[in-house]
mmCIF file with all atom_site columns, C-alpha atoms in Angstrom:
data_model
loop_
_atom_site.group_PDB
_atom_site.id
_atom_site.type_symbol
_atom_site.label_atom_id
_atom_site.label_alt_id
_atom_site.label_comp_id
_atom_site.label_asym_id
_atom_site.label_entity_id
_atom_site.label_seq_id
_atom_site.pdbx_PDB_ins_code
_atom_site.Cartn_x
_atom_site.Cartn_y
_atom_site.Cartn_z
_atom_site.occupancy
_atom_site.B_iso_or_equiv
_atom_site.pdbx_formal_charge
_atom_site.auth_seq_id
_atom_site.auth_comp_id
_atom_site.auth_asym_id
_atom_site.auth_atom_id
_atom_site.pdbx_PDB_model_num
ATOM 1   C CA . MET A 1 1   ? -6.702 -17.976 -21.808 1.00 0.00 ? 1   MET A CA 1
ATOM 2   C CA . LYS A 1 2   ? -6.120 -17.868 -18.077 1.00 0.00 ? 2   LYS A CA 1
ATOM 3   C CA . LEU A 1 3   ? -2.300 -17.282 -18.873 1.00 0.00 ? 3   LEU A CA 1
ATOM 4   C CA . ASN A 1 4   ? -3.170 -13.957 -20.649 1.00 0.00 ? 4   ASN A CA 1
ATOM 5   C CA . HIS A 1 5   ? -5.287 -12.986 -18.238 1.00 0.00 ? 5   HIS A CA 1
ATOM 6   C CA . GLN A 1 6   ? -2.015 -13.561 -15.408 1.00 0.00 ? 6   GLN A CA 1
ATOM 7   C CA . LEU A 1 7   ? -0.030 -11.612 -17.851 1.00 0.00 ? 7   LEU A CA 1
ATOM 8   C CA . LEU A 1 8   ? -2.459 -8.667  -18.083 1.00 0.00 ? 8   LEU A CA 1
ATOM 9   C CA . GLN A 1 9   ? -2.621 -8.453  -13.956 1.00 0.00 ? 9   GLN A CA 1
ATOM 10  C CA . ILE A 1 10  ? 0.791  -8.735  -13.664 1.00 0.00 ? 10  ILE A CA 1
ATOM 11  C CA . ASN A 1 11  ? 1.517  -5.764  -16.432 1.00 0.00 ? 11  ASN A CA 1
ATOM 12  C CA . ARG A 1 12  ? -1.326 -3.917  -14.747 1.00 0.00 ? 12  ARG A CA 1
ATOM 13  C CA . ASN A 1 13  ? 0.262  -4.346  -11.255 1.00 0.00 ? 13  ASN A CA 1
ATOM 14  C CA . PHE A 1 14  ? 3.548  -3.428  -12.482 1.00 0.00 ? 14  PHE A CA 1
ATOM 15  C CA . LEU A 1 15  ? 2.530  -0.156  -13.989 1.00 0.00 ? 15  LEU A CA 1
ATOM 16  C CA . ILE A 1 16  ? 0.740  0.574   -10.584 1.00 0.00 ? 16  ILE A CA 1
ATOM 17  C CA . CYS A 1 17  ? 3.809  -0.050  -8.676  1.00 0.00 ? 17  CYS A CA 1
ATOM 18  C CA . PHE A 1 18  ? 5.992  1.574   -11.226 1.00 0.00 ? 18  PHE A CA 1
ATOM 19  C CA . ILE A 1 19  ? 3.606  4.787   -11.045 1.00 0.00 ? 19  ILE A CA 1
ATOM 20  C CA . ALA A 1 20  ? 3.638  4.981   -7.069  1.00 0.00 ? 20  ALA A CA 1
ATOM 21  C CA . SER A 1 21  ? 7.230  4.011   -6.790  1.00 0.00 ? 21  SER A CA 1
ATOM 22  C CA . ALA A 1 22  ? 8.772  6.628   -9.465  1.00 0.00 ? 22  ALA A CA 1
ATOM 23  C CA . THR A 1 23  ? 6.667  9.255   -7.901  1.00 0.00 ? 23  THR A CA 1
ATOM 24  C CA . LEU A 1 24  ? 7.428  8.715   -4.104  1.00 0.00 ? 24  LEU A CA 1
ATOM 25  C CA . SER A 1 25  ? 11.361 8.063   -5.318  1.00 0.00 ? 25  SER A CA 1
ATOM 26  C CA . ALA A 1 26  ? 11.119 11.640  -6.991  1.00 0.00 ? 26  ALA A CA 1
ATOM 27  C CA . ILE A 1 27  ? 9.644  13.229  -3.862  1.00 0.00 ? 27  ILE A CA 1
ATOM 28  C CA . ALA A 1 28  ? 12.431 11.607  -1.549  1.00 0.00 ? 28  ALA A CA 1
ATOM 29  C CA . ALA A 1 29  ? 15.213 12.609  -4.159  1.00 0.00 ? 29  ALA A CA 1
ATOM 30  C CA . GLN A 1 30  ? 14.028 16.119  -3.688  1.00 0.00 ? 30  GLN A CA 1
ATOM 31  C CA . LEU A 1 31  ? 13.437 16.240  -0.181  1.00 0.00 ? 31  LEU A CA 1
ATOM 32  C CA . LEU A 1 32  ? 16.728 14.759  0.483   1.00 0.00 ? 32  LEU A CA 1
ATOM 33  C CA . SER A 1 33  ? 18.587 17.051  -1.974  1.00 0.00 ? 33  SER A CA 1
ATOM 34  C CA . ASP A 1 34  ? 20.354 18.737  0.775   1.00 0.00 ? 34  ASP A CA 1
ATOM 35  C CA . TYR A 1 35  ? 22.136 15.395  1.315   1.00 0.00 ? 35  TYR A CA 1
ATOM 36  C CA . ASP A 1 36  ? 25.426 13.953  -0.096  1.00 0.00 ? 36  ASP A CA 1
ATOM 37  C CA . ASN A 1 37  ? 24.496 12.666  -3.393  1.00 0.00 ? 37  ASN A CA 1
ATOM 38  C CA . TYR A 1 38  ? 25.700 8.853   -2.534  1.00 0.00 ? 38  TYR A CA 1
ATOM 39  C CA . LEU A 1 39  ? 22.822 9.178   0.354   1.00 0.00 ? 39  LEU A CA 1
ATOM 40  C CA . ASN A 1 40  ? 20.259 10.782  -1.857  1.00 0.00 ? 40  ASN A CA 1
ATOM 41  C CA . THR A 1 41  ? 20.765 8.067   -4.160  1.00 0.00 ? 41  THR A CA 1
ATOM 42  C CA . THR A 1 42  ? 20.991 5.058   -1.848  1.00 0.00 ? 42  THR A CA 1
ATOM 43  C CA . ILE A 1 43  ? 17.797 6.475   0.488   1.00 0.00 ? 43  ILE A CA 1
ATOM 44  C CA . THR A 1 44  ? 15.564 7.241   -3.065  1.00 0.00 ? 44  THR A CA 1
ATOM 45  C CA . ILE A 1 45  ? 16.163 3.760   -4.051  1.00 0.00 ? 45  ILE A CA 1
ATOM 46  C CA . ILE A 1 46  ? 15.506 2.235   -0.683  1.00 0.00 ? 46  ILE A CA 1
ATOM 47  C CA . ILE A 1 47  ? 12.431 3.919   -0.577  1.00 0.00 ? 47  ILE A CA 1
ATOM 48  C CA . GLY A 1 48  ? 11.309 3.213   -4.115  1.00 0.00 ? 48  GLY A CA 1
ATOM 49  C CA . TYR A 1 49  ? 11.887 -0.625  -3.271  1.00 0.00 ? 49  TYR A CA 1
ATOM 50  C CA . ILE A 1 50  ? 9.770  -0.459  -0.365  1.00 0.00 ? 50  ILE A CA 1
ATOM 51  C CA . VAL A 1 51  ? 7.124  1.219   -2.118  1.00 0.00 ? 51  VAL A CA 1
ATOM 52  C CA . TYR A 1 52  ? 7.310  -1.200  -5.125  1.00 0.00 ? 52  TYR A CA 1
ATOM 53  C CA . PHE A 1 53  ? 7.265  -4.459  -3.336  1.00 0.00 ? 53  PHE A CA 1
ATOM 54  C CA . GLY A 1 54  ? 4.887  -3.716  -0.810  1.00 0.00 ? 54  GLY A CA 1
ATOM 55  C CA . ILE A 1 55  ? 2.296  -2.627  -3.485  1.00 0.00 ? 55  ILE A CA 1
ATOM 56  C CA . PHE A 1 56  ? 3.456  -5.712  -5.778  1.00 0.00 ? 56  PHE A CA 1
ATOM 57  C CA . SER A 1 57  ? 3.631  -8.365  -3.151  1.00 0.00 ? 57  SER A CA 1
ATOM 58  C CA . SER A 1 58  ? -0.081 -7.383  -2.073  1.00 0.00 ? 58  SER A CA 1
ATOM 59  C CA . LEU A 1 59  ? -1.530 -7.023  -5.478  1.00 0.00 ? 59  LEU A CA 1
ATOM 60  C CA . PHE A 1 60  ? -0.147 -10.285 -6.822  1.00 0.00 ? 60  PHE A CA 1
ATOM 61  C CA . TYR A 1 61  ? -1.166 -11.994 -3.717  1.00 0.00 ? 61  TYR A CA 1
ATOM 62  C CA . TRP A 1 62  ? -4.998 -10.768 -4.043  1.00 0.00 ? 62  TRP A CA 1
ATOM 63  C CA . ASP A 1 63  ? -4.713 -11.469 -7.598  1.00 0.00 ? 63  ASP A CA 1
ATOM 64  C CA . ASN A 1 64  ? -3.690 -15.248 -7.320  1.00 0.00 ? 64  ASN A CA 1
ATOM 65  C CA . ILE A 1 65  ? -5.259 -16.354 -4.280  1.00 0.00 ? 65  ILE A CA 1
ATOM 66  C CA . ASP A 1 66  ? -7.765 -18.427 -5.895  1.00 0.00 ? 66  ASP A CA 1
ATOM 67  C CA . ARG A 1 67  ? -5.250 -19.699 -8.624  1.00 0.00 ? 67  ARG A CA 1
ATOM 68  C CA . TYR A 1 68  ? -2.683 -20.757 -6.097  1.00 0.00 ? 68  TYR A CA 1
ATOM 69  C CA . ARG A 1 69  ? -5.435 -22.752 -3.807  1.00 0.00 ? 69  ARG A CA 1
ATOM 70  C CA . GLY A 1 70  ? -6.516 -24.934 -6.658  1.00 0.00 ? 70  GLY A CA 1
ATOM 71  C CA . MET A 1 71  ? -2.776 -25.948 -7.866  1.00 0.00 ? 71  MET A CA 1
ATOM 72  C CA . LYS A 1 72  ? -0.927 -28.294 -6.286  1.00 0.00 ? 72  LYS A CA 1
ATOM 73  C CA . SER A 1 73  ? 2.173  -27.440 -4.235  1.00 0.00 ? 73  SER A CA 1
ATOM 74  C CA . ASN A 1 74  ? 4.797  -28.699 -6.297  1.00 0.00 ? 74  ASN A CA 1
ATOM 75  C CA . LEU A 1 75  ? 3.537  -26.499 -9.114  1.00 0.00 ? 75  LEU A CA 1
ATOM 76  C CA . ILE A 1 76  ? 3.229  -23.536 -7.119  1.00 0.00 ? 76  ILE A CA 1
ATOM 77  C CA . LYS A 1 77  ? 6.784  -23.527 -6.047  1.00 0.00 ? 77  LYS A CA 1
ATOM 78  C CA . LYS A 1 78  ? 8.049  -24.360 -9.569  1.00 0.00 ? 78  LYS A CA 1
ATOM 79  C CA . GLU A 1 79  ? 6.030  -21.400 -10.685 1.00 0.00 ? 79  GLU A CA 1
ATOM 80  C CA . LEU A 1 80  ? 7.088  -18.955 -8.021  1.00 0.00 ? 80  LEU A CA 1
ATOM 81  C CA . PHE A 1 81  ? 10.792 -20.120 -8.051  1.00 0.00 ? 81  PHE A CA 1
ATOM 82  C CA . ALA A 1 82  ? 10.955 -19.129 -11.944 1.00 0.00 ? 82  ALA A CA 1
ATOM 83  C CA . LEU A 1 83  ? 9.034  -15.860 -11.122 1.00 0.00 ? 83  LEU A CA 1
ATOM 84  C CA . ILE A 1 84  ? 11.360 -14.999 -8.465  1.00 0.00 ? 84  ILE A CA 1
ATOM 85  C CA . SER A 1 85  ? 14.336 -15.904 -10.283 1.00 0.00 ? 85  SER A CA 1
ATOM 86  C CA . SER A 1 86  ? 13.215 -13.821 -13.211 1.00 0.00 ? 86  SER A CA 1
ATOM 87  C CA . PHE A 1 87  ? 12.557 -10.707 -10.991 1.00 0.00 ? 87  PHE A CA 1
ATOM 88  C CA . GLY A 1 88  ? 15.690 -11.402 -8.738  1.00 0.00 ? 88  GLY A CA 1
ATOM 89  C CA . LEU A 1 89  ? 17.792 -11.341 -12.131 1.00 0.00 ? 89  LEU A CA 1
ATOM 90  C CA . GLY A 1 90  ? 15.917 -8.241  -13.270 1.00 0.00 ? 90  GLY A CA 1
ATOM 91  C CA . GLU A 1 91  ? 16.592 -6.527  -9.942  1.00 0.00 ? 91  GLU A CA 1
ATOM 92  C CA . ILE A 1 92  ? 19.997 -6.776  -10.414 1.00 0.00 ? 92  ILE A CA 1
ATOM 93  C CA . VAL A 1 93  ? 20.189 -5.275  -13.615 1.00 0.00 ? 93  VAL A CA 1
ATOM 94  C CA . TYR A 1 94  ? 17.848 -2.511  -12.326 1.00 0.00 ? 94  TYR A CA 1
ATOM 95  C CA . LEU A 1 95  ? 20.035 -1.816  -9.125  1.00 0.00 ? 95  LEU A CA 1
ATOM 96  C CA . GLY A 1 96  ? 23.065 -1.881  -11.554 1.00 0.00 ? 96  GLY A CA 1
ATOM 97  C CA . ILE A 1 97  ? 21.836 0.911   -13.672 1.00 0.00 ? 97  ILE A CA 1
ATOM 98  C CA . ARG A 1 98  ? 19.455 2.845   -11.293 1.00 0.00 ? 98  ARG A CA 1
ATOM 99  C CA . TRP A 1 99  ? 22.085 3.446   -8.660  1.00 0.00 ? 99  TRP A CA 1
ATOM 100 C CA . PRO A 1 100 ? 25.120 4.859   -10.841 1.00 0.00 ? 100 PRO A CA 1
ATOM 101 C CA . THR A 1 101 ? 22.728 6.674   -13.307 1.00 0.00 ? 101 THR A CA 1
ATOM 102 C CA . LEU A 1 102 ? 20.758 8.249   -10.496 1.00 0.00 ? 102 LEU A CA 1
ATOM 103 C CA . PHE A 1 103 ? 24.252 9.131   -8.716  1.00 0.00 ? 103 PHE A CA 1
ATOM 104 C CA . TYR A 1 104 ? 25.664 10.649  -11.945 1.00 0.00 ? 104 TYR A CA 1
ATOM 105 C CA . PHE A 1 105 ? 22.547 12.700  -12.851 1.00 0.00 ? 105 PHE A CA 1
ATOM 106 C CA . LEU A 1 106 ? 22.605 14.378  -9.279  1.00 0.00 ? 106 LEU A CA 1
ATOM 107 C CA . GLU A 1 107 ? 26.490 14.761  -9.642  1.00 0.00 ? 107 GLU A CA 1
ATOM 108 C CA . ILE A 1 108 ? 26.061 16.740  -12.960 1.00 0.00 ? 108 ILE A CA 1
ATOM 109 C CA . GLY A 1 109 ? 23.469 19.035  -11.254 1.00 0.00 ? 109 GLY A CA 1
ATOM 110 C CA . ILE A 1 110 ? 20.260 17.820  -12.659 1.00 0.00 ? 110 ILE A CA 1
ATOM 111 C CA . GLU A 1 111 ? 17.488 18.411  -10.355 1.00 0.00 ? 111 GLU A CA 1
ATOM 112 C CA . PRO A 1 112 ? 16.926 15.559  -7.988  1.00 0.00 ? 112 PRO A CA 1
ATOM 113 C CA . TYR A 1 113 ? 13.410 14.601  -8.874  1.00 0.00 ? 113 TYR A CA 1
ATOM 114 C CA . ILE A 1 114 ? 14.189 14.923  -12.671 1.00 0.00 ? 114 ILE A CA 1
ATOM 115 C CA . ALA A 1 115 ? 16.975 12.830  -11.893 1.00 0.00 ? 115 ALA A CA 1
ATOM 116 C CA . SER A 1 116 ? 15.184 10.374  -9.971  1.00 0.00 ? 116 SER A CA 1
ATOM 117 C CA . ILE A 1 117 ? 12.552 9.855   -12.745 1.00 0.00 ? 117 ILE A CA 1
ATOM 118 C CA . ILE A 1 118 ? 14.951 9.800   -15.732 1.00 0.00 ? 118 ILE A CA 1
ATOM 119 C CA . SER A 1 119 ? 17.002 6.980   -13.691 1.00 0.00 ? 119 SER A CA 1
ATOM 120 C CA . GLU A 1 120 ? 13.934 5.224   -12.915 1.00 0.00 ? 120 GLU A CA 1
ATOM 121 C CA . VAL A 1 121 ? 12.868 5.188   -16.507 1.00 0.00 ? 121 VAL A CA 1
ATOM 122 C CA . ILE A 1 122 ? 16.185 3.870   -17.942 1.00 0.00 ? 122 ILE A CA 1
ATOM 123 C CA . ALA A 1 123 ? 16.779 1.055   -15.193 1.00 0.00 ? 123 ALA A CA 1
ATOM 124 C CA . THR A 1 124 ? 13.077 0.118   -15.571 1.00 0.00 ? 124 THR A CA 1
ATOM 125 C CA . GLY A 1 125 ? 13.240 -0.342  -19.416 1.00 0.00 ? 125 GLY A CA 1
ATOM 126 C CA . PHE A 1 126 ? 16.275 -2.537  -18.740 1.00 0.00 ? 126 PHE A CA 1
ATOM 127 C CA . TYR A 1 127 ? 14.940 -4.274  -15.979 1.00 0.00 ? 127 TYR A CA 1
ATOM 128 C CA . MET A 1 128 ? 11.707 -5.103  -18.046 1.00 0.00 ? 128 MET A CA 1
ATOM 129 C CA . ALA A 1 129 ? 13.661 -6.347  -21.101 1.00 0.00 ? 129 ALA A CA 1
ATOM 130 C CA . SER A 1 130 ? 15.784 -8.931  -18.763 1.00 0.00 ? 130 SER A CA 1
ATOM 131 C CA . VAL A 1 131 ? 12.771 -10.330 -17.015 1.00 0.00 ? 131 VAL A CA 1
ATOM 132 C CA . THR A 1 132 ? 11.138 -10.735 -20.219 1.00 0.00 ? 132 THR A CA 1
ATOM 133 C CA . ILE A 1 133 ? 13.730 -12.601 -21.770 1.00 0.00 ? 133 ILE A CA 1
ATOM 134 C CA . PHE A 1 134 ? 14.300 -14.826 -18.878 1.00 0.00 ? 134 PHE A CA 1
ATOM 135 C CA . LEU A 1 135 ? 10.770 -15.301 -18.427 1.00 0.00 ? 135 LEU A CA 1
ATOM 136 C CA . ARG A 1 136 ? 10.578 -16.445 -22.233 1.00 0.00 ? 136 ARG A CA 1
ATOM 137 C CA . LYS A 1 137 ? 13.955 -18.475 -21.735 1.00 0.00 ? 137 LYS A CA 1
ATOM 138 C CA . THR A 1 138 ? 12.458 -20.553 -18.892 1.00 0.00 ? 138 THR A CA 1
ATOM 139 C CA . ARG A 1 139 ? 9.131  -20.837 -20.484 1.00 0.00 ? 139 ARG A CA 1
ATOM 140 C CA . THR A 1 140 ? 7.596  -19.545 -17.344 1.00 0.00 ? 140 THR A CA 1
ATOM 141 C CA . PHE A 1 141 ? 4.939  -17.537 -19.599 1.00 0.00 ? 141 PHE A CA 1
#
């Protein structure tokens, strides 16, 4: 029961962060439309990361503060290592898809805010699939 609750919290947090990050990334991409496409792509993705991880880490901390207070430190380290490894692998996949797709969409002349949203959705889909597979393989959740 607690495991399902934690997964729901992570999914809720992800959705909140995804919406905030995608929205602000789209705004940034549009505002940076006068810059070279490689700069627009890079800065837009950096802004998305700052927004996403700033919000996600705060929400994750507040959702799990009581849970981690009652756990032994070696279990906390083991769980956090599995989460960070899984999310880290997902970030490699995400960035490997997000940067080239956003750059390509900008190069072919798609409006920057639309290019950012489409690129974000594609990269996030692959990110979620890779994290889910890795978490299941490591039996974290």
